[in-house]
PDB file of C-alpha atoms and ligand atoms in Angstrom:
ATOM      1  CA  UNK A1404     -10.746  13.776  15.553  1.00 48.00           C
ATOM      2  CA  UNK A1405      -7.974  12.744  17.953  1.00 54.00           C
ATOM      3  CA  UNK A1406      -5.092  15.178  18.371  1.00 77.00           C
ATOM      4  CA  UNK A1407      -2.575  12.510  19.440  1.00 90.00           C
ATOM      5  CA  UNK A1408       0.597  12.754  17.333  1.00 91.00           C
ATOM      6  CA  UNK A1409       0.269  11.076  13.930  1.00 95.00           C
ATOM      7  CA  UNK A1410      -3.293   9.965  14.774  1.00 95.00           C
ATOM      8  CA  UNK A1411      -4.442  10.409  11.172  1.00 93.00           C
ATOM      9  CA  UNK A1412      -1.505   8.503   9.667  1.00 93.00           C
ATOM     10  CA  UNK A1413      -1.774   5.734  12.278  1.00 94.00           C
ATOM     11  CA  UNK A1414      -5.442   5.303  11.397  1.00 93.00           C
ATOM     12  CA  UNK A1415      -4.729   5.391   7.662  1.00 92.00           C
ATOM     13  CA  UNK A1416      -1.886   2.862   7.701  1.00 94.00           C
ATOM     14  CA  UNK A1417      -3.839   0.542   9.989  1.00 96.00           C
ATOM     15  CA  UNK A1418      -6.990   1.081   7.875  1.00 92.00           C
ATOM     16  CA  UNK A1419      -7.526   1.728   4.159  1.00 88.00           C
ATOM     17  CA  UNK A1420      -3.873   2.305   3.135  1.00 90.00           C
ATOM     18  CA  UNK A1421      -2.686  -0.629   5.258  1.00 92.00           C
ATOM     19  CA  UNK A1422      -5.190  -2.937   3.519  1.00 90.00           C
ATOM     20  CA  UNK A1423      -4.392  -1.603   0.031  1.00 90.00           C
ATOM     21  CA  UNK A1424      -0.638  -2.004   0.598  1.00 92.00           C
ATOM     22  CA  UNK A1425      -1.026  -5.478   2.155  1.00 93.00           C
ATOM     23  CA  UNK A1426      -3.162  -6.667  -0.728  1.00 93.00           C
ATOM     24  CA  UNK A1427      -1.164  -5.049  -3.533  1.00 94.00           C
ATOM     25  CA  UNK A1428       2.363  -4.876  -2.083  1.00 96.00           C
ATOM     26  CA  UNK A1429       3.953  -6.360  -5.188  1.00 97.00           C
ATOM     27  CA  UNK A1430       2.151  -3.895  -7.459  1.00 96.00           C
ATOM     28  CA  UNK A1431       3.337  -0.910  -5.373  1.00 96.00           C
ATOM     29  CA  UNK A1432       6.874  -2.338  -5.290  1.00 98.00           C
ATOM     30  CA  UNK A1433       7.016  -2.860  -9.038  1.00 98.00           C
ATOM     31  CA  UNK A1434       5.691   0.702  -9.490  1.00 97.00           C
ATOM     32  CA  UNK A1435       8.749   2.336  -7.914  1.00 97.00           C
ATOM     33  CA  UNK A1436      11.338  -0.387  -8.601  1.00 98.00           C
ATOM     34  CA  UNK A1437      13.190   2.006 -10.924  1.00 98.00           C
ATOM     35  CA  UNK A1438      14.729   3.588  -7.795  1.00 98.00           C
ATOM     36  CA  UNK A1439      15.747   0.346  -6.015  1.00 98.00           C
ATOM     37  CA  UNK A1440      19.293   0.129  -7.370  1.00 98.00           C
ATOM     38  CA  UNK A1441      20.212   3.751  -6.561  1.00 98.00           C
ATOM     39  CA  UNK A1442      18.681   3.494  -3.085  1.00 98.00           C
ATOM     40  CA  UNK A1443      20.447   0.219  -2.228  1.00 98.00           C
ATOM     41  CA  UNK A1444      23.726   1.530  -3.500  1.00 98.00           C
ATOM     42  CA  UNK A1445      23.375   4.655  -1.307  1.00 98.00           C
ATOM     43  CA  UNK A1446      22.506   2.508   1.733  1.00 98.00           C
ATOM     44  CA  UNK A1447      25.642   0.471   0.903  1.00 98.00           C
ATOM     45  CA  UNK A1448      25.121  -2.095   3.665  1.00 98.00           C
ATOM     46  CA  UNK A1449      28.274  -3.559   5.232  1.00 98.00           C
ATOM     47  CA  UNK A1450      28.551  -6.993   6.776  1.00 98.00           C
ATOM     48  CA  UNK A1451      28.729  -5.685  10.358  1.00 97.00           C
ATOM     49  CA  UNK A1452      26.015  -3.019  10.016  1.00 98.00           C
ATOM     50  CA  UNK A1453      23.039  -2.815  12.353  1.00 97.00           C
ATOM     51  CA  UNK A1454      20.405  -0.967  10.295  1.00 98.00           C
ATOM     52  CA  UNK A1455      17.149   0.688  11.353  1.00 98.00           C
ATOM     53  CA  UNK A1456      14.569   0.862   8.520  1.00 98.00           C
ATOM     54  CA  UNK A1457      11.914   3.506   9.257  1.00 98.00           C
ATOM     55  CA  UNK A1458       8.428   2.964   7.807  1.00 98.00           C
ATOM     56  CA  UNK A1459       9.557  -0.429   6.539  1.00 98.00           C
ATOM     57  CA  UNK A1460       6.058  -1.336   5.306  1.00 98.00           C
ATOM     58  CA  UNK A1461       5.856  -4.752   3.612  1.00 98.00           C
ATOM     59  CA  UNK A1462       9.631  -5.062   4.102  1.00 98.00           C
ATOM     60  CA  UNK A1463      10.959  -5.803   0.612  1.00 98.00           C
ATOM     61  CA  UNK A1464      13.807  -3.275   0.784  1.00 98.00           C
ATOM     62  CA  UNK A1465      14.653  -4.169   4.400  1.00 98.00           C
ATOM     63  CA  UNK A1466      15.006  -7.794   3.301  1.00 98.00           C
ATOM     64  CA  UNK A1467      17.289  -6.766   0.434  1.00 98.00           C
ATOM     65  CA  UNK A1468      19.483  -4.827   2.911  1.00 98.00           C
ATOM     66  CA  UNK A1469      19.515  -7.821   5.289  1.00 98.00           C
ATOM     67  CA  UNK A1470      21.120  -9.928   2.532  1.00 98.00           C
ATOM     68  CA  UNK A1471      24.351  -7.988   3.246  1.00 98.00           C
ATOM     69  CA  UNK A1472      23.980  -6.232   6.615  1.00 98.00           C
ATOM     70  CA  UNK A1473      24.481  -7.967   9.963  1.00 97.00           C
ATOM     71  CA  UNK A1474      20.912  -7.208  11.072  1.00 97.00           C
ATOM     72  CA  UNK A1475      17.988  -5.006  10.044  1.00 98.00           C
ATOM     73  CA  UNK A1476      15.262  -3.761  12.373  1.00 98.00           C
ATOM     74  CA  UNK A1477      12.186  -2.420  10.599  1.00 98.00           C
ATOM     75  CA  UNK A1478       9.789  -0.154  12.473  1.00 98.00           C
ATOM     76  CA  UNK A1479       6.383   0.713  11.123  1.00 98.00           C
ATOM     77  CA  UNK A1480       3.189   2.119  12.547  1.00 98.00           C
ATOM     78  CA  UNK A1481       1.068  -0.298  10.490  1.00 98.00           C
ATOM     79  CA  UNK A1482       0.279  -3.621  12.193  1.00 97.00           C
ATOM     80  CA  UNK A1483      -0.929  -5.287   8.948  1.00 97.00           C
ATOM     81  CA  UNK A1484       2.239  -4.282   7.066  1.00 98.00           C
ATOM     82  CA  UNK A1485       4.522  -5.415   9.896  1.00 98.00           C
ATOM     83  CA  UNK A1486       2.634  -8.731   9.783  1.00 98.00           C
ATOM     84  CA  UNK A1487       3.283  -9.043   6.044  1.00 98.00           C
ATOM     85  CA  UNK A1488       6.968  -8.116   6.440  1.00 98.00           C
ATOM     86  CA  UNK A1489       7.371 -10.794   9.147  1.00 98.00           C
ATOM     87  CA  UNK A1490       5.742 -13.433   6.932  1.00 98.00           C
ATOM     88  CA  UNK A1491       8.044 -12.452   4.071  1.00 98.00           C
ATOM     89  CA  UNK A1492      11.128 -12.613   6.341  1.00 98.00           C
ATOM     90  CA  UNK A1493      10.094 -16.043   7.544  1.00 98.00           C
ATOM     91  CA  UNK A1494       9.450 -17.285   3.985  1.00 98.00           C
ATOM     92  CA  UNK A1495      12.898 -16.008   2.981  1.00 97.00           C
ATOM     93  CA  UNK A1496      14.513 -17.667   6.024  1.00 97.00           C
ATOM     94  CA  UNK A1497      15.824 -14.287   7.220  1.00 97.00           C
ATOM     95  CA  UNK A1498      15.960 -14.211  11.020  1.00 96.00           C
ATOM     96  CA  UNK A1499      18.391 -11.277  10.700  1.00 97.00           C
ATOM     97  CA  UNK A1500      15.469  -9.018   9.683  1.00 98.00           C
ATOM     98  CA  UNK A1501      12.971  -8.217  12.433  1.00 97.00           C
ATOM     99  CA  UNK A1502       9.917  -5.994  12.201  1.00 98.00           C
ATOM    100  CA  UNK A1503       8.345  -4.058  15.064  1.00 97.00           C
ATOM    101  CA  UNK A1504       5.093  -2.079  15.259  1.00 97.00           C
ATOM    102  CA  UNK A1505       6.147   1.388  16.437  1.00 97.00           C
ATOM    103  CA  UNK A1506       5.632   5.041  15.628  1.00 97.00           C
ATOM    104  CA  UNK A1507       9.145   6.292  14.879  1.00 97.00           C
ATOM    105  CA  UNK A1508       8.298   9.801  16.100  1.00 97.00           C
ATOM    106  CA  UNK A1509       6.624   8.892  19.361  1.00 95.00           C
ATOM    107  CA  UNK A1510       7.438   5.381  20.564  1.00 95.00           C
ATOM    108  CA  UNK A1511      10.752   4.272  22.051  1.00 91.00           C
ATOM    109  CA  UNK A1512      12.912   2.883  19.238  1.00 90.00           C
ATOM    110  CA  UNK A1513      14.430  -0.585  19.568  1.00 85.00           C
ATOM    111  CA  UNK A1514      17.709   0.012  21.407  1.00 76.00           C
ATOM    112  CA  UNK A1515      19.654  -3.221  21.102  1.00 72.00           C
ATOM    113  CA  UNK A1516      22.657  -0.955  20.544  1.00 84.00           C
ATOM    114  CA  UNK A1517      23.176   2.221  18.517  1.00 95.00           C
ATOM    115  CA  UNK A1518      22.477   1.777  14.798  1.00 97.00           C
ATOM    116  CA  UNK A1519      25.192   2.159  12.165  1.00 98.00           C
ATOM    117  CA  UNK A1520      22.630   3.348   9.634  1.00 98.00           C
ATOM    118  CA  UNK A1521      19.082   4.679   9.734  1.00 98.00           C
ATOM    119  CA  UNK A1522      17.390   4.293   6.367  1.00 98.00           C
ATOM    120  CA  UNK A1523      13.932   4.869   4.971  1.00 98.00           C
ATOM    121  CA  UNK A1524      12.442   4.015   1.611  1.00 98.00           C
ATOM    122  CA  UNK A1525       9.399   6.282   1.176  1.00 98.00           C
ATOM    123  CA  UNK A1526       8.601   5.894   4.904  1.00 98.00           C
ATOM    124  CA  UNK A1527       9.779   9.161   6.481  1.00 98.00           C
ATOM    125  CA  UNK A1528       7.429  11.785   4.982  1.00 98.00           C
ATOM    126  CA  UNK A1529       4.402  11.205   7.207  1.00 97.00           C
ATOM    127  CA  UNK A1530       5.409  12.668  10.579  1.00 98.00           C
ATOM    128  CA  UNK A1531       3.263  15.385  12.230  1.00 96.00           C
ATOM    129  CA  UNK A1532       6.461  16.707  13.808  1.00 97.00           C
ATOM    130  CA  UNK A1533       9.403  15.829  11.546  1.00 98.00           C
ATOM    131  CA  UNK A1534      11.984  17.576  13.755  1.00 98.00           C
ATOM    132  CA  UNK A1535      10.907  15.492  16.783  1.00 98.00           C
ATOM    133  CA  UNK A1536      10.963  12.311  14.674  1.00 98.00           C
ATOM    134  CA  UNK A1537      14.384  12.946  13.120  1.00 98.00           C
ATOM    135  CA  UNK A1538      15.783  13.963  16.520  1.00 98.00           C
ATOM    136  CA  UNK A1539      14.747  10.528  17.840  1.00 97.00           C
ATOM    137  CA  UNK A1540      16.334   8.880  14.783  1.00 97.00           C
ATOM    138  CA  UNK A1541      19.504  10.949  15.245  1.00 98.00           C
ATOM    139  CA  UNK A1542      19.766   9.670  18.849  1.00 96.00           C
ATOM    140  CA  UNK A1543      19.314   6.063  17.694  1.00 96.00           C
ATOM    141  CA  UNK A1544      22.419   6.381  15.483  1.00 97.00           C
ATOM    142  CA  UNK A1545      25.971   5.879  16.698  1.00 97.00           C
ATOM    143  CA  UNK A1546      28.297   8.889  16.282  1.00 97.00           C
ATOM    144  CA  UNK A1547      29.538   8.724  12.689  1.00 98.00           C
ATOM    145  CA  UNK A1548      26.427   6.768  11.653  1.00 98.00           C
ATOM    146  CA  UNK A1549      24.629   7.537   8.405  1.00 98.00           C
ATOM    147  CA  UNK A1550      21.104   8.465   7.364  1.00 98.00           C
ATOM    148  CA  UNK A1551      19.797   7.526   3.886  1.00 98.00           C
ATOM    149  CA  UNK A1552      16.266   8.470   2.801  1.00 98.00           C
ATOM    150  CA  UNK A1553      14.349   8.069  -0.427  1.00 98.00           C
ATOM    151  CA  UNK A1554      11.515  10.618  -0.687  1.00 98.00           C
ATOM    152  CA  UNK A1555       9.305  11.878  -3.508  1.00 98.00           C
ATOM    153  CA  UNK A1556      10.049  15.176  -5.211  1.00 98.00           C
ATOM    154  CA  UNK A1557       7.111  17.601  -5.567  1.00 98.00           C
ATOM    155  CA  UNK A1558       3.744  16.988  -7.221  1.00 96.00           C
ATOM    156  CA  UNK A1559       4.773  18.751 -10.437  1.00 95.00           C
ATOM    157  CA  UNK A1560       7.576  16.173 -10.905  1.00 97.00           C
ATOM    158  CA  UNK A1561       5.312  13.210 -10.172  1.00 97.00           C
ATOM    159  CA  UNK A1562       2.527  13.026 -12.751  1.00 96.00           C
ATOM    160  CA  UNK A1563       2.073   9.306 -11.948  1.00 94.00           C
ATOM    161  CA  UNK A1564       0.287  10.477  -8.829  1.00 93.00           C
ATOM    162  CA  UNK A1565      -1.072  13.928  -9.603  1.00 93.00           C
ATOM    163  CA  UNK A1566      -2.532  13.230 -13.057  1.00 94.00           C
ATOM    164  CA  UNK A1567      -4.175  10.105 -11.696  1.00 92.00           C
ATOM    165  CA  UNK A1568      -5.764  12.003  -8.798  1.00 90.00           C
ATOM    166  CA  UNK A1569      -7.034  14.703 -11.188  1.00 90.00           C
ATOM    167  CA  UNK A1570      -8.480  12.179 -13.643  1.00 91.00           C
ATOM    168  CA  UNK A1571     -10.168  10.200 -10.905  1.00 86.00           C
ATOM    169  CA  UNK A1572     -11.683  13.065  -8.966  1.00 84.00           C
ATOM    170  CA  UNK A1573     -15.240  13.811 -10.130  1.00 77.00           C
ATOM    171  CA  UNK A1574     -14.643  17.585 -10.056  1.00 74.00           C
ATOM    172  CA  UNK A1575     -11.219  17.318 -11.650  1.00 69.00           C
ATOM    173  CA  UNK A1576      -9.903  19.250  -8.631  1.00 76.00           C
ATOM    174  CA  UNK A1577      -8.415  16.463  -6.574  1.00 78.00           C
ATOM    175  CA  UNK A1578      -6.781  17.583  -3.353  1.00 83.00           C
ATOM    176  CA  UNK A1579      -3.039  17.311  -4.015  1.00 90.00           C
ATOM    177  CA  UNK A1580      -1.225  16.063  -0.909  1.00 92.00           C
ATOM    178  CA  UNK A1581       0.575  18.925   0.893  1.00 93.00           C
ATOM    179  CA  UNK A1582       4.324  19.567   0.621  1.00 95.00           C
ATOM    180  CA  UNK A1583       4.535  21.018   4.146  1.00 94.00           C
ATOM    181  CA  UNK A1584       2.753  18.358   6.198  1.00 94.00           C
ATOM    182  CA  UNK A1585       2.443  14.590   6.530  1.00 96.00           C
ATOM    183  CA  UNK A1586       2.022  13.305   2.960  1.00 95.00           C
ATOM    184  CA  UNK A1587       3.946  11.489   0.212  1.00 96.00           C
ATOM    185  CA  UNK A1588       5.273  14.981  -0.685  1.00 97.00           C
ATOM    186  CA  UNK A1589       6.084  15.946   2.926  1.00 97.00           C
ATOM    187  CA  UNK A1590       9.857  15.918   2.279  1.00 98.00           C
ATOM    188  CA  UNK A1591       9.788  17.107  -1.315  1.00 98.00           C
ATOM    189  CA  UNK A1592      11.047  20.635  -0.658  1.00 98.00           C
ATOM    190  CA  UNK A1593      14.867  20.565  -0.384  1.00 98.00           C
ATOM    191  CA  UNK A1594      14.903  23.627   1.916  1.00 98.00           C
ATOM    192  CA  UNK A1595      12.488  21.867   4.290  1.00 98.00           C
ATOM    193  CA  UNK A1596      14.554  18.662   4.229  1.00 98.00           C
ATOM    194  CA  UNK A1597      17.726  20.586   5.072  1.00 98.00           C
ATOM    195  CA  UNK A1598      16.106  22.611   7.825  1.00 98.00           C
ATOM    196  CA  UNK A1599      14.424  19.571   9.452  1.00 98.00           C
ATOM    197  CA  UNK A1600      17.581  17.435   9.367  1.00 98.00           C
ATOM    198  CA  UNK A1601      19.844  20.252  10.567  1.00 98.00           C
ATOM    199  CA  UNK A1602      17.454  21.049  13.427  1.00 98.00           C
ATOM    200  CA  UNK A1603      17.596  17.361  14.411  1.00 98.00           C
ATOM    201  CA  UNK A1604      21.415  17.537  14.572  1.00 98.00           C
ATOM    202  CA  UNK A1605      22.420  15.921  11.262  1.00 98.00           C
ATOM    203  CA  UNK A1606      25.375  17.241   9.265  1.00 98.00           C
ATOM    204  CA  UNK A1607      26.544  16.845   5.665  1.00 98.00           C
ATOM    205  CA  UNK A1608      22.973  16.857   4.368  1.00 98.00           C
ATOM    206  CA  UNK A1609      22.989  16.189   0.606  1.00 98.00           C
ATOM    207  CA  UNK A1610      20.109  15.668  -1.817  1.00 98.00           C
ATOM    208  CA  UNK A1611      20.488  13.910  -5.154  1.00 98.00           C
ATOM    209  CA  UNK A1612      17.615  14.121  -7.630  1.00 98.00           C
ATOM    210  CA  UNK A1613      16.643  10.889  -9.401  1.00 98.00           C
ATOM    211  CA  UNK A1614      14.166  10.177 -12.179  1.00 98.00           C
ATOM    212  CA  UNK A1615      12.707   6.847 -13.283  1.00 98.00           C
ATOM    213  CA  UNK A1616       9.597   5.624 -15.053  1.00 98.00           C
ATOM    214  CA  UNK A1617       6.781   4.743 -12.666  1.00 98.00           C
ATOM    215  CA  UNK A1618       5.002   1.494 -13.599  1.00 98.00           C
ATOM    216  CA  UNK A1619       1.276   1.854 -12.948  1.00 97.00           C
ATOM    217  CA  UNK A1620       0.134  -1.506 -14.299  1.00 97.00           C
ATOM    218  CA  UNK A1621       0.549  -4.077 -17.053  1.00 98.00           C
ATOM    219  CA  UNK A1622      -2.166  -2.384 -19.152  1.00 98.00           C
ATOM    220  CA  UNK A1623      -4.899   0.232 -18.640  1.00 97.00           C
ATOM    221  CA  UNK A1624      -7.365  -2.273 -17.135  1.00 96.00           C
ATOM    222  CA  UNK A1625      -4.808  -3.514 -14.630  1.00 96.00           C
ATOM    223  CA  UNK A1626      -3.859   0.077 -13.755  1.00 96.00           C
ATOM    224  CA  UNK A1627      -7.506   1.133 -13.321  1.00 94.00           C
ATOM    225  CA  UNK A1628      -8.289  -1.876 -11.104  1.00 91.00           C
ATOM    226  CA  UNK A1629      -5.316  -1.163  -8.864  1.00 91.00           C
ATOM    227  CA  UNK A1630      -5.808   2.613  -8.714  1.00 89.00           C
ATOM    228  CA  UNK A1631      -9.565   2.511  -8.173  1.00 82.00           C
ATOM    229  CA  UNK A1632      -9.200   0.275  -5.094  1.00 79.00           C
ATOM    230  CA  UNK A1633      -6.315   2.300  -3.740  1.00 76.00           C
ATOM    231  CA  UNK A1634      -8.173   5.604  -4.123  1.00 77.00           C
ATOM    232  CA  UNK A1635     -11.751   4.395  -3.616  1.00 75.00           C
ATOM    233  CA  UNK A1636     -12.351   7.044  -0.926  1.00 73.00           C
ATOM    234  CA  UNK A1637     -12.125   9.763  -3.626  1.00 75.00           C
ATOM    235  CA  UNK A1638     -15.237   8.401  -5.331  1.00 78.00           C
ATOM    236  CA  UNK A1639     -17.270   7.795  -2.191  1.00 80.00           C
ATOM    237  CA  UNK A1640     -20.596   9.622  -2.092  1.00 80.00           C
ATOM    238  CA  UNK A1641     -20.838  10.199  -5.876  1.00 83.00           C
ATOM    239  CA  UNK A1642     -23.597   8.573  -7.946  1.00 89.00           C
ATOM    240  CA  UNK A1643     -22.865   5.636 -10.221  1.00 89.00           C
ATOM    241  CA  UNK A1644     -22.823   7.651 -13.460  1.00 91.00           C
ATOM    242  CA  UNK A1645     -20.310  10.154 -12.031  1.00 89.00           C
ATOM    243  CA  UNK A1646     -18.118   7.330 -10.756  1.00 88.00           C
ATOM    244  CA  UNK A1647     -18.333   5.648 -14.188  1.00 90.00           C
ATOM    245  CA  UNK A1648     -17.171   8.848 -15.933  1.00 91.00           C
ATOM    246  CA  UNK A1649     -14.253   9.193 -13.496  1.00 89.00           C
ATOM    247  CA  UNK A1650     -13.119   5.631 -14.222  1.00 91.00           C
ATOM    248  CA  UNK A1651     -13.413   6.281 -17.980  1.00 93.00           C
ATOM    249  CA  UNK A1652     -11.175   9.373 -17.656  1.00 93.00           C
ATOM    250  CA  UNK A1653      -8.709   7.313 -15.668  1.00 93.00           C
ATOM    251  CA  UNK A1654      -8.719   4.532 -18.263  1.00 96.00           C
ATOM    252  CA  UNK A1655      -8.117   7.077 -21.064  1.00 97.00           C
ATOM    253  CA  UNK A1656      -5.175   8.546 -19.108  1.00 97.00           C
ATOM    254  CA  UNK A1657      -3.607   5.115 -18.652  1.00 97.00           C
ATOM    255  CA  UNK A1658      -4.240   4.228 -22.319  1.00 98.00           C
ATOM    256  CA  UNK A1659      -2.299   7.364 -23.313  1.00 98.00           C
ATOM    257  CA  UNK A1660       0.630   6.126 -21.184  1.00 98.00           C
ATOM    258  CA  UNK A1661       0.619   2.517 -22.416  1.00 98.00           C
ATOM    259  CA  UNK A1662       4.032   1.316 -23.628  1.00 98.00           C
ATOM    260  CA  UNK A1663       5.379  -2.142 -24.519  1.00 98.00           C
ATOM    261  CA  UNK A1664       6.641  -2.295 -20.883  1.00 97.00           C
ATOM    262  CA  UNK A1665       3.284  -1.439 -19.323  1.00 98.00           C
ATOM    263  CA  UNK A1666       1.641   1.830 -18.271  1.00 98.00           C
ATOM    264  CA  UNK A1667       4.508   4.212 -17.512  1.00 98.00           C
ATOM    265  CA  UNK A1668       4.661   7.774 -16.123  1.00 98.00           C
ATOM    266  CA  UNK A1669       7.557  10.018 -15.262  1.00 97.00           C
ATOM    267  CA  UNK A1670       8.489  10.091 -11.563  1.00 98.00           C
ATOM    268  CA  UNK A1671      11.165  11.823  -9.490  1.00 98.00           C
ATOM    269  CA  UNK A1672      12.660  11.319  -6.026  1.00 98.00           C
ATOM    270  CA  UNK A1673      15.296  12.716  -3.693  1.00 98.00           C
ATOM    271  CA  UNK A1674      18.011  10.460  -2.398  1.00 98.00           C
ATOM    272  CA  UNK A1675      18.927  12.182   0.864  1.00 98.00           C
ATOM    273  CA  UNK A1676      22.163  11.473   2.711  1.00 98.00           C
ATOM    274  CA  UNK A1677      23.251  12.878   6.071  1.00 98.00           C
ATOM    275  CA  UNK A1678      25.273  11.800   9.047  1.00 98.00           C
ATOM    276  CA  UNK A1679      25.569  12.087  12.817  1.00 98.00           C
ATOM    277  CA  UNK A1680      28.850  13.804  13.699  1.00 98.00           C
TER     278      UNK A1680
HETATM  279  C1  LIG B1391       4.724   4.607   1.339  1.00 50.27           C
HETATM  280  S1  LIG B1391       4.863   3.343   2.559  1.00 50.27           S
HETATM  281  C2  LIG B1391       6.511   2.728   2.249  1.00 50.27           C
HETATM  282  C3  LIG B1391       6.713   1.328   2.762  1.00 50.27           C
HETATM  283  C4  LIG B1391       8.062   0.654   2.427  1.00 50.27           C
HETATM  284  N1  LIG B1391       9.193   1.340   3.014  1.00 50.27           N
HETATM  285  C5  LIG B1391       8.223   0.544   0.943  1.00 50.27           C
HETATM  286  O1  LIG B1391       8.906   1.391   0.355  1.00 50.27           O
HETATM  287  O2  LIG B1391       7.646  -0.365   0.357  1.00 50.27           O
HETATM  288  C6  LIG B1391       5.070   4.354   4.000  1.00 50.27           C
HETATM  289  C7  LIG B1391       5.200   3.549   5.286  1.00 50.27           C
HETATM  290  O3  LIG B1391       5.501   4.445   6.368  1.00 50.27           O
HETATM  291  C8  LIG B1391       4.818   3.984   7.511  1.00 50.27           C
HETATM  292  N2  LIG B1391       4.700   5.086   8.478  1.00 50.27           N
HETATM  293  C9  LIG B1391       3.968   6.226   8.368  1.00 50.27           C
HETATM  294  N3  LIG B1391       4.102   6.987   9.470  1.00 50.27           N
HETATM  295  C10 LIG B1391       4.953   6.314  10.310  1.00 50.27           C
HETATM  296  C11 LIG B1391       5.475   6.586  11.609  1.00 50.27           C
HETATM  297  N4  LIG B1391       5.148   7.688  12.284  1.00 50.27           N
HETATM  298  N5  LIG B1391       6.315   5.665  12.164  1.00 50.27           N
HETATM  299  C12 LIG B1391       6.637   4.517  11.509  1.00 50.27           C
HETATM  300  N6  LIG B1391       6.163   4.214  10.275  1.00 50.27           N
HETATM  301  C13 LIG B1391       5.328   5.098   9.680  1.00 50.27           C
HETATM  302  C14 LIG B1391       3.493   3.492   6.957  1.00 50.27           C
HETATM  303  O4  LIG B1391       2.811   2.641   7.843  1.00 50.27           O
HETATM  304  C15 LIG B1391       3.935   2.804   5.674  1.00 50.27           C
HETATM  305  O5  LIG B1391       4.222   1.443   5.858  1.00 50.27           O
END
């Protein structure tokens, strides 16, 4: 395996995760939409703001910010997701939102001029070297500029992910993504967030805990279809009967979480704010 920085995440987001997110972007976005309002209100875009969106993915939140801000630049390591974000910007007639393929930790960041705000909606937890990445983001900000991140809290607060992984894994012992390395839970520990951001130079670091229902699908069949494609690697190498039993367990889990508004689980995030002095 290559030891280049972020090699694993680059491969993932240009491979299986990039395809899953491109194909099912609207499903993912509906899943975590319960946090949109709080995130956008923390970003609080102003009409003259130049905003850098890190790990902008399919671009939905960047496009929402561009409705108010002067200009938004999205950077993302995933070529397929940058392609989707560009198509969405074009369809929305937004030439004030541009999307660039770049690794925010390693590659030079677009430097039109210093950014007023650096923001990230679930896109800043995947760095091999978070201090190096946030130091680069700190330097991209103007003095007095602000940082706003939305990150997942720990596995125990996010059954929408952990219970699904356990149900799906044939041994019931699914590997839970780490809280101290590149993973959806990579910035879930408040002490780690504070130490990384302080080491990068940020001040006034504040974390606000949020909770919202996570929408996993319209009904159990929809949720199973979506989840099984997204996590198909977990079932690779198992025989058909074992895979069938895993999907049955998953379906039963989703059935237990069915509500009139769809399949819902509890989920929790951190809204992180900091600034460059
Ligand atoms: C969970 S997705 C979130 C996408 C989008 N912000 C959203 O909320 O819909 C995480 C994104 O971070 C991107 N990413 C991961 N590592 C990155 C890096 N080193 N530099 C830039 N983007 C990265 C991935 O390609 C992916 O699009």
